[in-house]
Coordinates of C-alpha atoms and ligand atoms in Angstrom, one line a residue:
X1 CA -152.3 122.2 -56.0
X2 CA -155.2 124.5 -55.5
X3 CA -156.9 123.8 -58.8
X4 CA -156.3 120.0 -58.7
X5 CA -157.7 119.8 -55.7
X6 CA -160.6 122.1 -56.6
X7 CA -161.4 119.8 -60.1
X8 CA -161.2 116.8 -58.0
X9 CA -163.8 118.0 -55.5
X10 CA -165.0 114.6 -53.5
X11 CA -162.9 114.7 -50.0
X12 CA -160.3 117.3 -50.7
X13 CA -160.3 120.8 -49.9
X14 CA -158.1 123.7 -50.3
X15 CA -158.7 125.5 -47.3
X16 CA -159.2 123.7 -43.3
X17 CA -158.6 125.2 -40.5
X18 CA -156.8 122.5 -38.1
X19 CA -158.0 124.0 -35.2
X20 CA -161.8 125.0 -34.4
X21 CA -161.9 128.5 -34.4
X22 CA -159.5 129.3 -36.5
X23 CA -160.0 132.2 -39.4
X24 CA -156.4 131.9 -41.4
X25 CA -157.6 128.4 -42.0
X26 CA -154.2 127.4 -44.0
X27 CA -154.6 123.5 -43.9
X28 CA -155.8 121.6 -46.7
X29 CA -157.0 118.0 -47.3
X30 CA -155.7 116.2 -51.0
X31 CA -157.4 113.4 -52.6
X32 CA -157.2 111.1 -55.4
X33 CA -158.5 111.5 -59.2
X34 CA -161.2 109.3 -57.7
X35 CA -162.1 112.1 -54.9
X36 CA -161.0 109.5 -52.2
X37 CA -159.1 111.0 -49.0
X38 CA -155.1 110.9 -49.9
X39 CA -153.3 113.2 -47.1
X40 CA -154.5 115.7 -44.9
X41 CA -152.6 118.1 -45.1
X42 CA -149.9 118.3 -48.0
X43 CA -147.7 120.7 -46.9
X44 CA -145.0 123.3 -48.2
X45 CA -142.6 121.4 -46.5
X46 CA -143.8 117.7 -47.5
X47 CA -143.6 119.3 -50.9
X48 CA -140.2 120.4 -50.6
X49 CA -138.5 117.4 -48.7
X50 CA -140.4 114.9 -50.2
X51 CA -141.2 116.1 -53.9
X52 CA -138.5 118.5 -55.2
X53 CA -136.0 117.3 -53.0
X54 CA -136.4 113.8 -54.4
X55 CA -137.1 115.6 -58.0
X56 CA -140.8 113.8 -57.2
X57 CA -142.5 116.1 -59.4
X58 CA -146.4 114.4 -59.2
X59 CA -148.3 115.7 -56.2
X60 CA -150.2 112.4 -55.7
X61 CA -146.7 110.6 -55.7
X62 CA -145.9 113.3 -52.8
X63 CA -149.1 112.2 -51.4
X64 CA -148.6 108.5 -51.0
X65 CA -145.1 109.4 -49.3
X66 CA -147.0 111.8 -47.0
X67 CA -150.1 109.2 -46.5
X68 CA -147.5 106.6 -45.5
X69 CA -145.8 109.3 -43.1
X70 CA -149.0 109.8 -41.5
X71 CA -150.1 106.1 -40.9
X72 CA -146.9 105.3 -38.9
X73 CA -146.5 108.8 -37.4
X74 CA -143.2 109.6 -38.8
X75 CA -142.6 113.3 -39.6
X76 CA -142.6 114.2 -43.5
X77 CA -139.0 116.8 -43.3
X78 CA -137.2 113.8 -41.8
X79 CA -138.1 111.2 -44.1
X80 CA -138.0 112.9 -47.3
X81 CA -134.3 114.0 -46.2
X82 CA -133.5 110.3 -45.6
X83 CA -135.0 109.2 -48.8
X84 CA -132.7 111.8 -50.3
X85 CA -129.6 110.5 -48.8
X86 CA -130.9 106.9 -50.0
X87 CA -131.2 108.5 -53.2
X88 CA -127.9 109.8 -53.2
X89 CA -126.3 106.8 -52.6
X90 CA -127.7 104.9 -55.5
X91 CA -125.6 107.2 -57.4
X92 CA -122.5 106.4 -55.7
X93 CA -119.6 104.2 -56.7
X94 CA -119.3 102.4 -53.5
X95 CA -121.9 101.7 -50.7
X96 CA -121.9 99.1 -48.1
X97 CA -121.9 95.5 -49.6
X98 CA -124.7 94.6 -47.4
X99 CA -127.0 96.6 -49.3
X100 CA -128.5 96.2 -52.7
X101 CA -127.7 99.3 -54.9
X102 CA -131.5 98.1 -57.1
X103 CA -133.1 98.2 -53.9
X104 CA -132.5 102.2 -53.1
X105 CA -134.7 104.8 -54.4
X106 CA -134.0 107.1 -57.3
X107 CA -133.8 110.8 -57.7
X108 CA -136.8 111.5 -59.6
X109 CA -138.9 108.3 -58.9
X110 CA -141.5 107.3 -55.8
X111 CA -140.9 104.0 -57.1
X112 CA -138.8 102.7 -54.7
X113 CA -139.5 104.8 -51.8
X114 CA -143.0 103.9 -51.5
X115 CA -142.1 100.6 -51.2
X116 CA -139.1 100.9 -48.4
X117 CA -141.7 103.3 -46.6
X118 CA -144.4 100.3 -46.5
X119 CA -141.9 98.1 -45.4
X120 CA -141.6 99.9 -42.0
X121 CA -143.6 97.7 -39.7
X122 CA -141.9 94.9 -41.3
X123 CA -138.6 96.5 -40.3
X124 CA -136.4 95.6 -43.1
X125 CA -132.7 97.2 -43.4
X126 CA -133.9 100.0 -45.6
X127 CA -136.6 100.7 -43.9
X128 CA -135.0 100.5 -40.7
X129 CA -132.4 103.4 -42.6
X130 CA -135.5 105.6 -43.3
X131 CA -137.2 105.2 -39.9
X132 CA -134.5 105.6 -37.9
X133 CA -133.7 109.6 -40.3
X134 CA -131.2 111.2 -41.8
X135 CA -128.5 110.7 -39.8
X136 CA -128.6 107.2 -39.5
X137 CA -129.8 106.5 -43.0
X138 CA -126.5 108.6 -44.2
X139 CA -123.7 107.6 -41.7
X140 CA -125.1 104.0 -42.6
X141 CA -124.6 104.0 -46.4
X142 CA -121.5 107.0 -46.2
X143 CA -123.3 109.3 -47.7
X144 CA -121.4 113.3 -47.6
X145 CA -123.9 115.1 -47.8
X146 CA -126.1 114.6 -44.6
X147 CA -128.4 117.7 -44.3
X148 CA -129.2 118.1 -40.6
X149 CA -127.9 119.6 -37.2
X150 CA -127.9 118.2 -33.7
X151 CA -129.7 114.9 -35.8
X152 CA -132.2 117.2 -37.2
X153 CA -133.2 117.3 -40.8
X154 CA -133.6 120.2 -42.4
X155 CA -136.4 121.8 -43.6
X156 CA -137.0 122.8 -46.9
X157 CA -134.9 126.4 -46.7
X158 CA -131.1 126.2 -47.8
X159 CA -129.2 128.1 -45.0
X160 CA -127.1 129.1 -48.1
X161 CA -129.6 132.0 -49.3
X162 CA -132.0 131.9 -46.5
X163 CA -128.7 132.4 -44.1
X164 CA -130.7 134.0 -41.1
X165 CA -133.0 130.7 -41.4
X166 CA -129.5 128.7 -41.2
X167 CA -128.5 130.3 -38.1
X168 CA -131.5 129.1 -36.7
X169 CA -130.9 125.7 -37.8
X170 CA -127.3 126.1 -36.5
X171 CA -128.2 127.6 -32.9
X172 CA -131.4 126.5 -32.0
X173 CA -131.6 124.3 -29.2
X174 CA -134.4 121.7 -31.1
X175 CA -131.6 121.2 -34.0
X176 CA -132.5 122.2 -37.8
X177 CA -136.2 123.1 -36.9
X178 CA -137.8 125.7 -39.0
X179 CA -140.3 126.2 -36.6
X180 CA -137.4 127.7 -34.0
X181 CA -137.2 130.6 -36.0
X182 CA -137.6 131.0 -39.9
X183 CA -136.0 134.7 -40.6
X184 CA -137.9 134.7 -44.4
X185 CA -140.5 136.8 -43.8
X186 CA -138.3 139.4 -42.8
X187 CA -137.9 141.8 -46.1
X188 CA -134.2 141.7 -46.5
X189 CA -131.8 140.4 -49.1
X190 CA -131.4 136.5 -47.4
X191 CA -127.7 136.2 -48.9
X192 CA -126.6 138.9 -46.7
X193 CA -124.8 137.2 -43.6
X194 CA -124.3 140.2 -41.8
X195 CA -127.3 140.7 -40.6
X196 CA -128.1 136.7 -40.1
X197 CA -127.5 136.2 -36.9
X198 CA -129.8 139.2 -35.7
X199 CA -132.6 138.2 -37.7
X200 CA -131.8 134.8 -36.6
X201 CA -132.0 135.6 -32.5
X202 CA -135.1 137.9 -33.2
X203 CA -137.3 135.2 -34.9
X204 CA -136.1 132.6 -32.4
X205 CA -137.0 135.1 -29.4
X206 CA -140.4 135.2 -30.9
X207 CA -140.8 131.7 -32.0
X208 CA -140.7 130.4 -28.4
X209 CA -142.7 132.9 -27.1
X210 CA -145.7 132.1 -28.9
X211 CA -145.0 128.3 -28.6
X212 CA -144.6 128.7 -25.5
X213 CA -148.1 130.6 -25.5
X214 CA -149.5 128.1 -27.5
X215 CA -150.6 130.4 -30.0
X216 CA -150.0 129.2 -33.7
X217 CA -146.8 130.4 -35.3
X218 CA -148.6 131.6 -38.4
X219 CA -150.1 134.1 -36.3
X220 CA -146.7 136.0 -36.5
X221 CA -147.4 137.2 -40.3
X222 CA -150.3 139.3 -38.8
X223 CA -148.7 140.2 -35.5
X224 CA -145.0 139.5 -35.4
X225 CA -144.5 143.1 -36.2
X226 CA -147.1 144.1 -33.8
X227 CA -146.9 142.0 -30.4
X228 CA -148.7 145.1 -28.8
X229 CA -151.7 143.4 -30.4
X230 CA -151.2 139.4 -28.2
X231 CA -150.0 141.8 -25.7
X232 CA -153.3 143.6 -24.8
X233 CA -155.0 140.1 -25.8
X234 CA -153.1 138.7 -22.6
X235 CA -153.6 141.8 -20.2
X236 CA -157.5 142.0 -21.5
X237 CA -158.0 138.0 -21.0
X238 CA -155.7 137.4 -17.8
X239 CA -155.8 141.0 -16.2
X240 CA -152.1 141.1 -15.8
X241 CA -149.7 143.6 -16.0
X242 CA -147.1 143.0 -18.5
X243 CA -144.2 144.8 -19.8
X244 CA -144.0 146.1 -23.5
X245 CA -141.0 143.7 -23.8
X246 CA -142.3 140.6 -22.3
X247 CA -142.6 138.5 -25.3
X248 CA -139.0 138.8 -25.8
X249 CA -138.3 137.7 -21.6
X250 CA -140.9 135.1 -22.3
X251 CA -139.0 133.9 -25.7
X252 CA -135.1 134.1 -23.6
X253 CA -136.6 131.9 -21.1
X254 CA -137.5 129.4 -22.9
X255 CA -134.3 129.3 -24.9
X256 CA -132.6 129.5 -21.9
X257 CA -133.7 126.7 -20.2
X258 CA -133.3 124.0 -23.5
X259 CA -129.7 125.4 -24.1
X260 CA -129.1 124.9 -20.4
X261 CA -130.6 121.4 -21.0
X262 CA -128.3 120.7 -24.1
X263 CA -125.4 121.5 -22.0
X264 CA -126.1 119.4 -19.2
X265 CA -126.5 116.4 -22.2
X266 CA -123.0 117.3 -23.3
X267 CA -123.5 119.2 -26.0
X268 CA -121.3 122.3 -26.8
X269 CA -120.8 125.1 -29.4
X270 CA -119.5 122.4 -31.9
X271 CA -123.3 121.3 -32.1
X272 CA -124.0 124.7 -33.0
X273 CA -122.8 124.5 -36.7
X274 CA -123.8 123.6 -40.1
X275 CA -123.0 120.9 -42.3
X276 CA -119.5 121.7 -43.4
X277 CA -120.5 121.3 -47.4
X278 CA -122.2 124.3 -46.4
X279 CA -120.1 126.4 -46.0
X280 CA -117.5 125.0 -48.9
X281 CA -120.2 123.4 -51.7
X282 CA -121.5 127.1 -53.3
X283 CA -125.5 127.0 -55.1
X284 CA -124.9 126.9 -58.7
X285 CA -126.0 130.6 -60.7
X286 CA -127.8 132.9 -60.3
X287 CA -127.6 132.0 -56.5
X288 CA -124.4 131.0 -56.3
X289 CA -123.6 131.5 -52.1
X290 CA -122.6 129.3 -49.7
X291 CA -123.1 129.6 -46.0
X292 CA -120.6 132.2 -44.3
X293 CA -121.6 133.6 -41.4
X294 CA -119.4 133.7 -38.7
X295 CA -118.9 131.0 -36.4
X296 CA -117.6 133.7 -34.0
X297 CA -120.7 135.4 -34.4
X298 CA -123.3 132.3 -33.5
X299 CA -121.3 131.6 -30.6
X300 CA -121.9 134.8 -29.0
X301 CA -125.3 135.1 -30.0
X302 CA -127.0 134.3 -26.1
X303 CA -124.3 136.3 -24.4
X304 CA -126.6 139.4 -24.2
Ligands
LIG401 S1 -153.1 129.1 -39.3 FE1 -152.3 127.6 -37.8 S2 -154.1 126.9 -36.6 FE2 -154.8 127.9 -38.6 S3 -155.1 126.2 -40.0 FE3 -153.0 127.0 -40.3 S4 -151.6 125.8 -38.9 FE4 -153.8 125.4 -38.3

């Protein structure tokens, strides 16, 4: 992506920062073979949800989907994962007669999808399907696989071998967010689902913390290790006195108060799982793992 958008020069770039001041600078802005503006940003997860999810290999086809995204604020995760369940169903032998099986999308074509995605402000049935995400869009057409918790798509991590990230998905209060707490940067085999659930709660401590700070999450690959370092930030700019654990009091807070919130809107540990096909469909080889990690274990994870 780098190097198209490079040899394209014009109005792309492959480095922005998003917010004035900052030095990672991880956004970028794609345009067309023509140099003209396309989407600002194309992200890893765009990519993932709405390109090899789809099998959408072209990165301007990705764009278009991500450009239309944009335009009518909808968020890129939860509409490629409803264009997948879409896609899904035009393979199937059965869907509901009210529905055209030509009109669906295809695995490996924007074709389609473009055009249900332009179709939003005129609020056709499609459309409707995609808008409304991937839970409606797959309980609609009976689709089995429906990747998403509490109505949350997933993000663009299979809790199967990223199984800390899946008991974030699982547990989180905000659903299948991989912004509540993605365990990958933790160097540890990711099949292993022993140790999920404590990568899982440490990430999702530290998550809410620094949302709660407002402090970018990509700032946790230079301090998550080191919260010493936002730690002195906050005594040097606030002159307060704060304890060398506080991120973590600040982070159970949080958390404490949206699962309190969840409870009072009915939900209960049963919201707290996975997908069943999950836990039963395994990856084909090499990575053949499904998702097994305790459900004993996710339950008790916010006792202590
Ligand atoms: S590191 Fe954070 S603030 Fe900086 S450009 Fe990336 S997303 Fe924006």
């Amino acid at each position: 992506m780098r190097a198209t958008i490079l040899q394209r020069d014009g109005k792309g770039t492959p480095t922005h920062a998003c917010m004035t001041g900052c030095v990672i600078q991880c956004s970028n802005a794609f345009a067309d073979e023509s140099g003209e503006l396309l989407a600002a940003p194309l992200e890893f997860e765009t990519i993932g949800l709405c390109g090899s999810n789809l099998e959408i290999v072209s990165l301007d086809e990705i764009a278009k989907i991500n450009r239309l995204c944009n335009d009518f604020g909808l968020d890129t995760i939860e509409v490629g994962a409803a264009l997948g369940v879409l896609m899904e169903a035009a393979e199937m032998q059965d869907i509901p007669s009210k529905f055209n099986r030509t009109d669906l999308p295809v695995f490996g074509s924007s074709l389609n999808a473009l055009k249900i995605l332009s179709e939003i402000p005129l609020g056709t049935e499609l459309a409707k399907l995609v808008g409304n995400g991937v839970v409606f869009a797959g309980n609609a057409l009976g689709v089995k696989h429906i990747p998403a918790v509490k109505g949350q798509a997933m993000s663009a991590y299979d809790p199967r071998v990223v199984k800390g990230t899946g008991v974030t998905y699982a547990t989180s209060p905000q659903g299948a967010d991989h912004t509540a707490g993605l365990t990958v940067f933790f160097p540890v085999d990711h099949r292993d689902a022993k140790n999920a659930v404590n990568l899982s709660k440490r990430a999702q401590l530290q998550r809410a913390a620094y949302d709660a700070l407002g402090l970018c999450a990509f700032n946790t690959s230079a301090t998550g290790q080191r919260p010493d370092i936002v730690l002195n930030m906050l005594r040097g700019v606030y002159n307060v006195e704060l304890s060398e654990n506080w991120m973590d009091l600040l982070g159970r807070r949080v958390i404490d108060v949206e699962r309190a919130f969840n409870k009072a809107a009915g939900l209960t540990k049963e919201d707290d799982r996975i997908p069943k096909y999950f836990t039963q469909d395994a990856l084909t080889q090499p990575l053949e793992s499904v998702f097994d990690v305790l459900e004993s274990e996710m339950d008790t994870m916010w006792d202590s």
